[in-house]
Coordinates of C-alpha atoms in Angstrom, one line a residue:
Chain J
X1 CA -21.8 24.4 31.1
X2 CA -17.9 23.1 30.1
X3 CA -17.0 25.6 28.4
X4 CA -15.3 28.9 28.8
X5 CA -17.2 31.4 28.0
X6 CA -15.4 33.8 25.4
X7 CA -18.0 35.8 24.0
X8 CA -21.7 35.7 22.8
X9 CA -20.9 35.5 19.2
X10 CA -19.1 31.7 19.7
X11 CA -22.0 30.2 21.7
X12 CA -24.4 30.8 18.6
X13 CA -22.7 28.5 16.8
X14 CA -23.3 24.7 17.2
X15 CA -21.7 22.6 19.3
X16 CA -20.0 19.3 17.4
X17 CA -17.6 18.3 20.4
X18 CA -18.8 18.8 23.9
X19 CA -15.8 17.0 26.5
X20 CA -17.4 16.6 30.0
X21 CA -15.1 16.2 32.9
X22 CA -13.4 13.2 31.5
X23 CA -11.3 11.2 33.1
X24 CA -8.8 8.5 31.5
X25 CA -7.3 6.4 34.1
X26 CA -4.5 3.7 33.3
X27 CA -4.4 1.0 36.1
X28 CA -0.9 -0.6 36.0
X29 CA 1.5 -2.7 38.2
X30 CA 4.4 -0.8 39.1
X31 CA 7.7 -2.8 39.0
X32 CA 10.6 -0.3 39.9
X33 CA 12.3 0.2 42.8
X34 CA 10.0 2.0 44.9
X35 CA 7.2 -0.2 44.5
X36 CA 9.1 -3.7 45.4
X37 CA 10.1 -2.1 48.5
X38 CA 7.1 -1.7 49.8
X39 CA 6.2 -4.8 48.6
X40 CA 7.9 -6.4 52.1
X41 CA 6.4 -9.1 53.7
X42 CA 3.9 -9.0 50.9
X43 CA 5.0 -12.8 49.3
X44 CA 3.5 -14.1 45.9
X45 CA -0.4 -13.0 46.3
X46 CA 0.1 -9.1 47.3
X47 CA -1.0 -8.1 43.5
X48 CA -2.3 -5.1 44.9
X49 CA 0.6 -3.6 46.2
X50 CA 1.8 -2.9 43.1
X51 CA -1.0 -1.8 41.3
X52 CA -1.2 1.8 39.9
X53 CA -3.7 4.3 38.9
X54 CA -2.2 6.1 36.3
X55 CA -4.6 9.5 35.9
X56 CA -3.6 10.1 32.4
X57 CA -6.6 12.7 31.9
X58 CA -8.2 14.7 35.0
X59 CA -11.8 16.4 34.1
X60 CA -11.2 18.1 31.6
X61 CA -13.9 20.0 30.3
X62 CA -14.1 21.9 27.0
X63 CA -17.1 22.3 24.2
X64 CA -15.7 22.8 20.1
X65 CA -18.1 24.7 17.8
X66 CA -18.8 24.3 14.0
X67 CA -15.9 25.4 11.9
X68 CA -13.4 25.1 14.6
X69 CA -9.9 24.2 14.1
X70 CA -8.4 23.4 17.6
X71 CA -4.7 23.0 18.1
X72 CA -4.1 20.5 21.3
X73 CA -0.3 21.3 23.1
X74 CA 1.0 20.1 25.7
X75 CA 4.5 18.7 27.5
X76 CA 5.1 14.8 26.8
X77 CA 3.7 12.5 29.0
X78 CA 0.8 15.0 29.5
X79 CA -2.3 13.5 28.3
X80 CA -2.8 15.3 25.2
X81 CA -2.8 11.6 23.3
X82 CA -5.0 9.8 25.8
X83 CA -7.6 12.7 25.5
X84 CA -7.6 12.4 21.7
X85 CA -8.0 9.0 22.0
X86 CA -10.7 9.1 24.6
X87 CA -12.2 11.1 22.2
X88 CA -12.2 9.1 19.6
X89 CA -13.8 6.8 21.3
X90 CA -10.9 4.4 21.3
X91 CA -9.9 4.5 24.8
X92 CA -12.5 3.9 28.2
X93 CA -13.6 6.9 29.8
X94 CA -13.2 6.3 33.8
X95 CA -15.3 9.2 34.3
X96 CA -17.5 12.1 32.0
X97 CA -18.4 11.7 28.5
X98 CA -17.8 12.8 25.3
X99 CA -20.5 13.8 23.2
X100 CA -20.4 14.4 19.1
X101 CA -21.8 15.0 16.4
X102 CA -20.5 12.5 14.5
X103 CA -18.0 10.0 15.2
X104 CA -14.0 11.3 15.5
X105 CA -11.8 9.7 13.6
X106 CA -8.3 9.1 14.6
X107 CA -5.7 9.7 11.7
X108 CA -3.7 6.5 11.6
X109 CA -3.9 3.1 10.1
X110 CA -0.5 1.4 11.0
X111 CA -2.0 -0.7 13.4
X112 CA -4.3 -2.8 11.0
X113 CA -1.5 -3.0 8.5
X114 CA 0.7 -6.1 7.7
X115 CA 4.4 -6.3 6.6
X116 CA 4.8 -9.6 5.4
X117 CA 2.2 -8.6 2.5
X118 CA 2.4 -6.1 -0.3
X119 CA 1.8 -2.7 -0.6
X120 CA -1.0 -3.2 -2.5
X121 CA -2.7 -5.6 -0.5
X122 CA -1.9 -3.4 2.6
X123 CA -3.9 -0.7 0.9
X124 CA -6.9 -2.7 0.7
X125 CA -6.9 -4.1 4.2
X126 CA -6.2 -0.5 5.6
X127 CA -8.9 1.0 3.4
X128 CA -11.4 -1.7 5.0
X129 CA -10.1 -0.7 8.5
X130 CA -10.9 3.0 7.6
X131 CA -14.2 2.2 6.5
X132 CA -14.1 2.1 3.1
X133 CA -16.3 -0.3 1.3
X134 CA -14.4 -2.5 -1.1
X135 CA -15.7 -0.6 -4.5
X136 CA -14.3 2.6 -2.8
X137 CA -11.0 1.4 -1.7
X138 CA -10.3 -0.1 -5.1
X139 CA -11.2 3.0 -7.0
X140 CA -8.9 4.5 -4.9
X141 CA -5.7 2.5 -5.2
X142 CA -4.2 3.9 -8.2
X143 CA -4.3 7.9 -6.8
X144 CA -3.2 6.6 -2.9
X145 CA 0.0 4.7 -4.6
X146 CA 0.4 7.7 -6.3
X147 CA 0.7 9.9 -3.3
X148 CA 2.7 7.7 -2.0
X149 CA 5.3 7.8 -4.4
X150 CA 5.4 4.3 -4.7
X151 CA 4.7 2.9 -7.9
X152 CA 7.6 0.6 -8.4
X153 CA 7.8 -0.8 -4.7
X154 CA 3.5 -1.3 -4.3
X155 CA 4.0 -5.2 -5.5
X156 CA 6.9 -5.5 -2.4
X157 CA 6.2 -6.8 1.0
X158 CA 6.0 -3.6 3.4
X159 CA 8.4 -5.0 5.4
X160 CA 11.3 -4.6 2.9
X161 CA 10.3 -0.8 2.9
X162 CA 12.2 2.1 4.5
X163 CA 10.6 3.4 7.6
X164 CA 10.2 6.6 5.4
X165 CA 8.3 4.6 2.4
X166 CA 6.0 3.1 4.8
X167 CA 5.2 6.0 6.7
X168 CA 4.4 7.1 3.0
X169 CA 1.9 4.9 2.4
X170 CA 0.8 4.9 5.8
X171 CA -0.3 8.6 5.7
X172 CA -1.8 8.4 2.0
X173 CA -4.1 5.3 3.2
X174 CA -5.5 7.8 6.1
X175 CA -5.3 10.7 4.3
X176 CA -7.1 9.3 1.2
X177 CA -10.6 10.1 2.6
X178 CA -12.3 12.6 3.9
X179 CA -14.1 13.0 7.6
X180 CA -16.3 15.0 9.7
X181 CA -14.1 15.4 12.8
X182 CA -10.8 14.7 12.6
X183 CA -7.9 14.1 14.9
X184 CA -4.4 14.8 13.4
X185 CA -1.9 13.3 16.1
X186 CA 1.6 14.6 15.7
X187 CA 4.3 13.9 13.2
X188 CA 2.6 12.5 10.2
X189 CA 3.8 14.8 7.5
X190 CA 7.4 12.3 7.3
X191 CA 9.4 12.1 4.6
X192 CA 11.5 14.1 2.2
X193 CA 10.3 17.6 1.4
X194 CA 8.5 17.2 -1.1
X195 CA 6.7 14.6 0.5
X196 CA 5.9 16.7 3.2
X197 CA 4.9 19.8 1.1
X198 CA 2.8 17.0 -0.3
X199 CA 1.2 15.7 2.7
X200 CA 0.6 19.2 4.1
X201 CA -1.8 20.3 1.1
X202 CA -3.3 17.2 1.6
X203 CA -4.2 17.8 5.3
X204 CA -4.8 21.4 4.6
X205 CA -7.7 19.9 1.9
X206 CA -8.8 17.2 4.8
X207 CA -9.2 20.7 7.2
X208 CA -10.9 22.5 5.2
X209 CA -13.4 19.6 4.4
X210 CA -13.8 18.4 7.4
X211 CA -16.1 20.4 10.0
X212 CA -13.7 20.4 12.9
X213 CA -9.9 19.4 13.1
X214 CA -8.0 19.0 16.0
X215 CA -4.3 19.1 15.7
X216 CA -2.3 17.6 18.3
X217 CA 1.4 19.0 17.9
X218 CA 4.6 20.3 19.2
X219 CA 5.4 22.3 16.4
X220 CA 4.1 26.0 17.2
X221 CA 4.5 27.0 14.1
X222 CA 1.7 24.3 12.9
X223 CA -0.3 25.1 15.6
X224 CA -0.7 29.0 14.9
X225 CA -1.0 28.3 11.0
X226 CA -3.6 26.5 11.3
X227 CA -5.5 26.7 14.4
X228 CA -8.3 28.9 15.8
X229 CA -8.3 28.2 18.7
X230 CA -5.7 26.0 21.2
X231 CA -6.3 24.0 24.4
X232 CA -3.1 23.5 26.6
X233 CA -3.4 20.5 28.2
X234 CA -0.4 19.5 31.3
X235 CA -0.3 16.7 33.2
X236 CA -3.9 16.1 32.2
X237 CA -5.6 19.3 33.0
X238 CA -6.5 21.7 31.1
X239 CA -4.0 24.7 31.7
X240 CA -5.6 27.0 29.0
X241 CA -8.3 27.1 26.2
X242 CA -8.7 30.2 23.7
X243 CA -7.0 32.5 21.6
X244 CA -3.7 30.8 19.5
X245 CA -1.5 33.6 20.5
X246 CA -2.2 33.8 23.6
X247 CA -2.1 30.6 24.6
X248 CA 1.1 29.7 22.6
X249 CA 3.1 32.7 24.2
X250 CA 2.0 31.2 27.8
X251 CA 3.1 27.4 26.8
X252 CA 6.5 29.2 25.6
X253 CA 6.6 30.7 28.8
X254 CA 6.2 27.8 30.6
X255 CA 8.5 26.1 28.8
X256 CA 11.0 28.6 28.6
X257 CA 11.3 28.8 24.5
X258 CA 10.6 31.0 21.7
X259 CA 8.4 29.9 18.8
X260 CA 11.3 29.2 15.9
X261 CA 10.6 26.9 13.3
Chain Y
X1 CA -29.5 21.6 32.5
X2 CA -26.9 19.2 32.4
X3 CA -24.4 19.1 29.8
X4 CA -25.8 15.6 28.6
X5 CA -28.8 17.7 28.2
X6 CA -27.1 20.0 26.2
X7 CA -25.7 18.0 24.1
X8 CA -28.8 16.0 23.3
X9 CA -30.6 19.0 22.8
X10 CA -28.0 19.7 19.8
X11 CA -28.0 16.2 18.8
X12 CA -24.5 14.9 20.1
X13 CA -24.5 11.4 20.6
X14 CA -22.4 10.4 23.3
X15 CA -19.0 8.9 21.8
X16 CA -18.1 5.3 22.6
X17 CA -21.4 4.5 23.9
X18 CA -22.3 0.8 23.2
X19 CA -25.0 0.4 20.0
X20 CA -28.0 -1.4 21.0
X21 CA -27.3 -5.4 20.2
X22 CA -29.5 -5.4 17.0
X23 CA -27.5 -1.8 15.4
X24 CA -24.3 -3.8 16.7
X25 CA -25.2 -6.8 14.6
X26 CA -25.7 -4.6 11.4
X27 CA -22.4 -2.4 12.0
X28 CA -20.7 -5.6 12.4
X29 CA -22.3 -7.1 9.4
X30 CA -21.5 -3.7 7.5
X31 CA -17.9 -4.1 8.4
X32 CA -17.7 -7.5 7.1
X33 CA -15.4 -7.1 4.3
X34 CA -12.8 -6.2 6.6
X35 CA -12.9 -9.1 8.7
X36 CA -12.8 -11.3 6.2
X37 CA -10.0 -9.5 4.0
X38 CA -7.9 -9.5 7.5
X39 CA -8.2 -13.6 7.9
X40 CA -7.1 -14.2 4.1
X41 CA -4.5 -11.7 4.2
X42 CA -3.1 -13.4 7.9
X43 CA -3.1 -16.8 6.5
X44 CA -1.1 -15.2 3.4
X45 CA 1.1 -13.6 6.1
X46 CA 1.6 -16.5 8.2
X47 CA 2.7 -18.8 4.8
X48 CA 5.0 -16.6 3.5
X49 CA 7.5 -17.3 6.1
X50 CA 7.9 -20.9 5.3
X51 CA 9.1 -22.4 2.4
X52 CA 6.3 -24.9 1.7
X53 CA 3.6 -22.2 2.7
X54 CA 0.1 -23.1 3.1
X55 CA 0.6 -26.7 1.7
X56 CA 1.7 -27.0 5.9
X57 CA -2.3 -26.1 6.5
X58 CA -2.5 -29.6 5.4
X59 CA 1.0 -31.4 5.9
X60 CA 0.5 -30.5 9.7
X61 CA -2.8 -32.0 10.5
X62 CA -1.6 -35.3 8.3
X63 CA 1.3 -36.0 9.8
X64 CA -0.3 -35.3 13.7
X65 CA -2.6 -37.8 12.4
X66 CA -0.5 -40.3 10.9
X67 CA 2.0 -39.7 14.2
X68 CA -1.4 -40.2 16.1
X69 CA -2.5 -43.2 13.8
X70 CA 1.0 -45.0 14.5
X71 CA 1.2 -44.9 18.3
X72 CA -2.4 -45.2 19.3
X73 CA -2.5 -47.7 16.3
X74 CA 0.1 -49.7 18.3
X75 CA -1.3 -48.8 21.7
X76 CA -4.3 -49.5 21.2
X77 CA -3.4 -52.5 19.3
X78 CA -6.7 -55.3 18.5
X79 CA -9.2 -52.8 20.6
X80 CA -8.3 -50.7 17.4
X81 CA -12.0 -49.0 16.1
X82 CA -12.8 -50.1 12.6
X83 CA -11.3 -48.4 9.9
X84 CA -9.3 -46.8 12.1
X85 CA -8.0 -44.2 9.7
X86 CA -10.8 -42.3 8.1
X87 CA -11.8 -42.8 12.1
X88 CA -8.3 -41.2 13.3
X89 CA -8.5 -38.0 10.3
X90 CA -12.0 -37.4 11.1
X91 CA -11.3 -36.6 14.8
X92 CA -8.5 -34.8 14.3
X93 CA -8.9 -32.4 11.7
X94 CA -12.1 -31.8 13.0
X95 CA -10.8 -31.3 16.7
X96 CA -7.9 -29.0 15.2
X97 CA -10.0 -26.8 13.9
X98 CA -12.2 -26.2 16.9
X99 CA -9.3 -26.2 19.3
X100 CA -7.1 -23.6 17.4
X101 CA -10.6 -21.5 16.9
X102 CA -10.8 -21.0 20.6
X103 CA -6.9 -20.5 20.9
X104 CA -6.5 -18.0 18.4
X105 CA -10.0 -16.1 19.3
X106 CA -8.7 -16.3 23.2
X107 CA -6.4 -13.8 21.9
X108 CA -8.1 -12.4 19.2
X109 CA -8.6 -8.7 21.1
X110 CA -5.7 -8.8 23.6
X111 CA -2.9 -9.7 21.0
X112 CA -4.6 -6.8 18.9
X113 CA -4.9 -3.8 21.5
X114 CA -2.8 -1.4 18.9
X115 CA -5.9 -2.4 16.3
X116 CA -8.2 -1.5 19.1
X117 CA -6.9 1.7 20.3
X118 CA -6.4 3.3 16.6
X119 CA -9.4 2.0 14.9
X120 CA -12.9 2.3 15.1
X121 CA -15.2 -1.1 14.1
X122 CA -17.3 -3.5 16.2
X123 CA -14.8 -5.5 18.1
X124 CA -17.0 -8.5 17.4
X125 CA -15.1 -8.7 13.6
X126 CA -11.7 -9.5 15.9
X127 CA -13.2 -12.9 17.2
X128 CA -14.7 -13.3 14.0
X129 CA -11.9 -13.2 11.6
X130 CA -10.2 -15.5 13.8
X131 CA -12.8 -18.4 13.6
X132 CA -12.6 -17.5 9.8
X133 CA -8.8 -17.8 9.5
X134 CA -8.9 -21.8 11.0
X135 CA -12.5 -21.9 8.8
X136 CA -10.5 -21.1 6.0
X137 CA -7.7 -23.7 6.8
X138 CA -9.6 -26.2 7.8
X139 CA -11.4 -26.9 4.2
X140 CA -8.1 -27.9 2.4
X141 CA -7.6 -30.4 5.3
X142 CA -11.6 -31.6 4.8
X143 CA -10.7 -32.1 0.8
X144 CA -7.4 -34.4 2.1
X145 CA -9.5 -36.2 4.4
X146 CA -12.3 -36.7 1.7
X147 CA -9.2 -38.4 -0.7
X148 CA -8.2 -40.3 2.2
X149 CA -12.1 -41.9 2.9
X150 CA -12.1 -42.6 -1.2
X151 CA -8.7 -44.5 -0.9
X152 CA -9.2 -46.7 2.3
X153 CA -13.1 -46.8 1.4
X154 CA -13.7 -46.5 -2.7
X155 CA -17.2 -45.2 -2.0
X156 CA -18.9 -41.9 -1.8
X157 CA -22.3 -41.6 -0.7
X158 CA -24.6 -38.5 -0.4
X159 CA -24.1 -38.8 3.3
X160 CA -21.1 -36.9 2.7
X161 CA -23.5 -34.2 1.6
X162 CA -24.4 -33.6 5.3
X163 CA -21.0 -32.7 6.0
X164 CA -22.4 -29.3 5.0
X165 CA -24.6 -28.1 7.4
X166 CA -21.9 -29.9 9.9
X167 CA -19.4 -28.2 9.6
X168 CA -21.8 -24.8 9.4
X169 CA -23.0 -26.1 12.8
X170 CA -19.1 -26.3 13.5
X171 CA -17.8 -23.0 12.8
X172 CA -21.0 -21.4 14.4
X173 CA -20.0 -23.4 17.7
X174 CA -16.4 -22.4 17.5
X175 CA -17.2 -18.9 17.0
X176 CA -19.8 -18.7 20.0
X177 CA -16.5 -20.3 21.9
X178 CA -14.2 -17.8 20.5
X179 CA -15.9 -14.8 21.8
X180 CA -16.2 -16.2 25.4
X181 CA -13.1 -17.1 25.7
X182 CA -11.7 -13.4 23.8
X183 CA -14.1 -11.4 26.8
X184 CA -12.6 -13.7 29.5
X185 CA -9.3 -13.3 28.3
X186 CA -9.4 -9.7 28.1
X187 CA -10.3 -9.8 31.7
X188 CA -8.1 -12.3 33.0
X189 CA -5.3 -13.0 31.2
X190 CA -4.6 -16.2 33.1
X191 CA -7.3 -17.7 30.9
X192 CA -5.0 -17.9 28.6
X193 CA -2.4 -20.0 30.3
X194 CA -5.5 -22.4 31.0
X195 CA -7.1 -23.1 27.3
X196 CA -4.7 -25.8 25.9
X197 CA -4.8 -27.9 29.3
X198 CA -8.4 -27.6 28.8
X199 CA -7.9 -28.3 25.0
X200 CA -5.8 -31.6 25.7
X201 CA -8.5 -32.8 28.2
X202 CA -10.9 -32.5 25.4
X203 CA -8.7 -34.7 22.7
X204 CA -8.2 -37.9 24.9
X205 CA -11.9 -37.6 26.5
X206 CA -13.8 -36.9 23.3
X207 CA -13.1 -40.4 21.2
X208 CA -10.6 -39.3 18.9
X209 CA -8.8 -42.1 18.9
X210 CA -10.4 -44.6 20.6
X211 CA -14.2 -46.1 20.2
X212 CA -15.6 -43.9 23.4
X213 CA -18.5 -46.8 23.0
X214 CA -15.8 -49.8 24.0
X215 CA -14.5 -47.1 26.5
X216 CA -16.9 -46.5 28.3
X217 CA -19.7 -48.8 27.2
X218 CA -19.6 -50.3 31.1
X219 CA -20.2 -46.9 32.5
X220 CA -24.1 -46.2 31.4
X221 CA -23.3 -42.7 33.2
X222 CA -20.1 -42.2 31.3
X223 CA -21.5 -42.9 28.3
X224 CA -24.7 -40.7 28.9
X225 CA -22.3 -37.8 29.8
X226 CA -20.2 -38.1 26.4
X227 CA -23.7 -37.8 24.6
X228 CA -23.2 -34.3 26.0
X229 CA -19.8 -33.4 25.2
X230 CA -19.9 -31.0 21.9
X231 CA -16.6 -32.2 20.7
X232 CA -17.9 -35.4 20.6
X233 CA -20.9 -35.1 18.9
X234 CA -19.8 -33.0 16.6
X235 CA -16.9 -35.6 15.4
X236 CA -19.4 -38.8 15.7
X237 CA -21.6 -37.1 13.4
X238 CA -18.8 -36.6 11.0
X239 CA -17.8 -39.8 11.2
X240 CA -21.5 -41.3 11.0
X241 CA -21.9 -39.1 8.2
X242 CA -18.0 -40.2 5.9
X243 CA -16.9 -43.2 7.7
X244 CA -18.2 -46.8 6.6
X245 CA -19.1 -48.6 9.6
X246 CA -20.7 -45.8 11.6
X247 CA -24.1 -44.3 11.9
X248 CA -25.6 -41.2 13.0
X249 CA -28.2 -40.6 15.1
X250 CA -30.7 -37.6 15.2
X251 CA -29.7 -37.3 18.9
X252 CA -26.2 -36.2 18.5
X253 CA -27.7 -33.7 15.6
X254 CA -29.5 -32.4 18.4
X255 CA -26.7 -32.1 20.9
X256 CA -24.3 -30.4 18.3
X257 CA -27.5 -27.9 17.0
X258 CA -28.2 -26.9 20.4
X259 CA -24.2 -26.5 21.6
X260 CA -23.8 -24.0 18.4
X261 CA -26.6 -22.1 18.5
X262 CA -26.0 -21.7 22.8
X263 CA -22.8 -20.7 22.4
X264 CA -23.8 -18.5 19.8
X265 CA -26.4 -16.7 21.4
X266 CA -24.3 -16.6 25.0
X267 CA -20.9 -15.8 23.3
X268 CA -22.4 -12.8 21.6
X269 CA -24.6 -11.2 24.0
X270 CA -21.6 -12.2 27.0
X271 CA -19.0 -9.7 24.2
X272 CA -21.3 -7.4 23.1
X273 CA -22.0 -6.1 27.0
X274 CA -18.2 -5.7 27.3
X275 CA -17.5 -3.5 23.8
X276 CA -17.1 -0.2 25.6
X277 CA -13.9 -1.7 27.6
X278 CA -12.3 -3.4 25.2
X279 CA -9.1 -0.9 24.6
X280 CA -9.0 -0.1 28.2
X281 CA -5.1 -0.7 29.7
X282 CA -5.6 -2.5 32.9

């Protein structure tokens, strides 16, 4: 079995995430330095000279119970983000599997939005990308532009917006529904601070009605707020899985700081 | 007992997996709305830029045409086909709409990775809302071209009724073309480079602007090839179907019936097998 055994009380529960030795791999031409060199003698067709595997994740292993809150740290660059997205089911596995309950849903919607069009409209289209059915999303407009704080600007293209205003709106589209498993990547809570006291109610109410959050973060503070449990993840392996405290005092460690915030 | 087995015996489903073609179908058909909201909304996008907005989804088309109309007019010269320009619109808004349909659905999943990687929905819709998008520009253009027959022709007849199921037959085509060309982009992005010299082969072979009958009448083989081209049956049975002077024939309904329901059936079976890889950074 994956997981680390901690004690007998956490394998009664149910399972809802069960990672199996998964591997993300990123295949990619190199183009620096190194790689041209020895390219030599290789002409127009060597294509695979310069080819890459990138092993972003490296069979990692790990099972999340009912009513877990799982905090995800990790150095940049070291696979925390392609794991949540494996996850998710949003990026090819190479190797292993993920298997759930239900399916996990990424927090984030900028991708489906457009900023040549309203606010308004962008709320439709990024409700429909969420999953929303059109009856939903529209009985939902009025209290998502009110989280937003944007009542005057909602009629304005988004690309006339501050970065901060459409981070807004961004974050009160994904946050505006509720889901089984959820995958909170990084900085979302933007904004001035009462946006962000705000947003972090909002995502407290999304954890505690959604079965099992992860929380992918660099802020410790966050993490031992709001987590039960944390998995270190570096240079795609897992480092560490269990306790907050623990955990967090070994990354600090590792890293050489103290938790401030 | 493997962990598979463990976590079928809790009733985890693996994540990512590909749905069985028929569940695929109805996820896709559940998603819908979004598709279609997406293709209105990027033609809104698109038209805002320019200052005569989407009256271009029709000034663009008329003036290739009339450009078109003018030199192969002259070109052409006394060989000119009859009513040369209901002929002339016919062809190319017709052709437009299925050339940009498999330009814009070539790219359709690698031009939207960062939709891909964030969001969960059958990637099918990504094809799909691009065939819609030309779809939806393409019927303006088909009411100009209808004023255009009533000037240079003063009649309507219910032959124009067939249009119809045509141009049904049309977009079915162009999406089954959409979606092969979108899985063999994603895999080689070279494809890409290779679509509008494939496209331009198709406008001066397919009888756009030239009688392929006085063409190629003296070459029985010729001619009995072009009976097979799509592009050509579908615009000869437009034509037969608006343009005084022409007929249709139940043969070319055939051909055009049979290409859209073959790519149909290839191009969605040849993207559904891919969906788990779509995403992937190669």
């Amino acid at each position: 079995m994956a997981a680390k055994t901690k004690s007998v009380a956490a394998e009664t529960r149910k399972p809802v995430v069960v990672v199996d030795n998964v591997d993300v791999t990123y295949k990619v031409f190199a183009s620096g330095r190194k790689a041209t060199r020895r390219l030599a003698g290789g002409g127009l067709f060597s294509r695979k000279l310069n080819l890459r595997e990138v092993n972003a994740v490296k069979k990692v292993s790990f099972t999340i119970y009912e009513g877990d809150s799982v905090g995800i740290i990790g150095s940049n660059g070291s696979g925390k983000s392609s794991l949540m997205r494996a996850i998710a089911g949003l990026t090819p596995i190479a190797g292993g599997g993920v298997y759930a309950f239900a399916r996990p849903t990424l927090l984030g919607v900028g991708a489906a939005l457009m900023p040549a069009l309203s606010g308004e409209k962008n709320i439709l289209l990024g409700g429909l990308a969420l999953g929303f059915t059109r009856k939903q999303i529209n009985a939902a407009v009025t209290d998502i532009i009110k989280f937003a704080g944007l009542e005057e600007f909602i009629d304005l293209p988004m690309r006339t917006y501050s970065s901060g205003m459409a981070a807004r709106l961004r974050f009160a589209i994904a946050a505006s529904r509720d889901h089984d498993i959820l995958i909170i990547d990084e900085a979302l809570a933007v904004g001035d601070q009462e946006f962000r006291n705000r947003s972090e109610a909002r995502m407290r109410e999304m954890r505690a009605n959604a079965g099992t959050v992860f929380l992918v973060s660099h802020s410790m503070k966050s993490i031992l707020d709001t987590c039960t449990r944390v998995i270190w993840i570096e240079k795609g392996v897992l480092k560490m899985d269990g306790d907050p405290k623990t955990v967090v005092d070994a990354y600090n460690l590792h890293t050489g700081s103290d938790t401030i915030d | 007992m493997s962990v598979a087995d463990y976590a079928r015996e809790h009733g985890l489903k693996r994540v990512g997996a590909r749905p069985p073609l028929s569940e695929y179908l109805k996820m896709a058909w559940q998603r819908r709305d979004f598709a279609i909201t997406m293709s209105v909304f990027a033609n809104q996008a698109a038209n805002s830029k320019n200052r005569l907005g989407k009256w271009w989804v029709i000034l663009l088309p008329t003036i290739q045409g009339a450009v078109y109309g003018l030199i192969f007019g002259i070109i052409i010269g006394g060989d000119r086909p009859a009513n040369f320009i209901p002929f002339l619109f016919t062809g190319v808004f017709l052709f437009s709409f299925i050339q940009s349909s498999v330009s814009t659905g070539a790219t359709s999943v690698t031009s939207n990775l960062g939709l891909v990687r964030s969001l969960n929905f059958p990637r099918m819709l990504l094809p799909f809302s691009s065939v819609l998008r030309q779809f939806l520009n393409l019927l303006p253009q088909i009411g100009l071209l209808l004023v255009v027959l009533v000037l240079f022709q003063q009649n309507i007849t219910f032959n124009w009724l067939l249009m119809v199921p045509l141009l049904a037959l049309m977009a079915i085509f162009a999406f089954g073309l959409a979606l092969i060309s979108a899985r063999l982009t994603v895999h080689i992005e070279d494809i890409n480079k290779l679509i509008p010299f494939a496209n331009r082969v198709m406008f001066y072979v397919s009888g756009i602007f030239f009688s392929v009958e006085r063409v190629f009448g003296d070459y029985p083989i010729l001619m009995q090839l072009m009976n097979f081209n799509p592009v050509y049956a579908f615009i000869s049975t437009a034509r037969g179907a608006l343009v005084e002077g022409y007929s249709m024939s139940l043969n070319l309904w055939a051909v055009c019936a049979s290409w859209a329901f073959g790519a149909l059936i290839v191009g969605v079976w040849f993207f559904w097998k891919a969906e788990e890889r779509y995403g992937r950074e190669d």
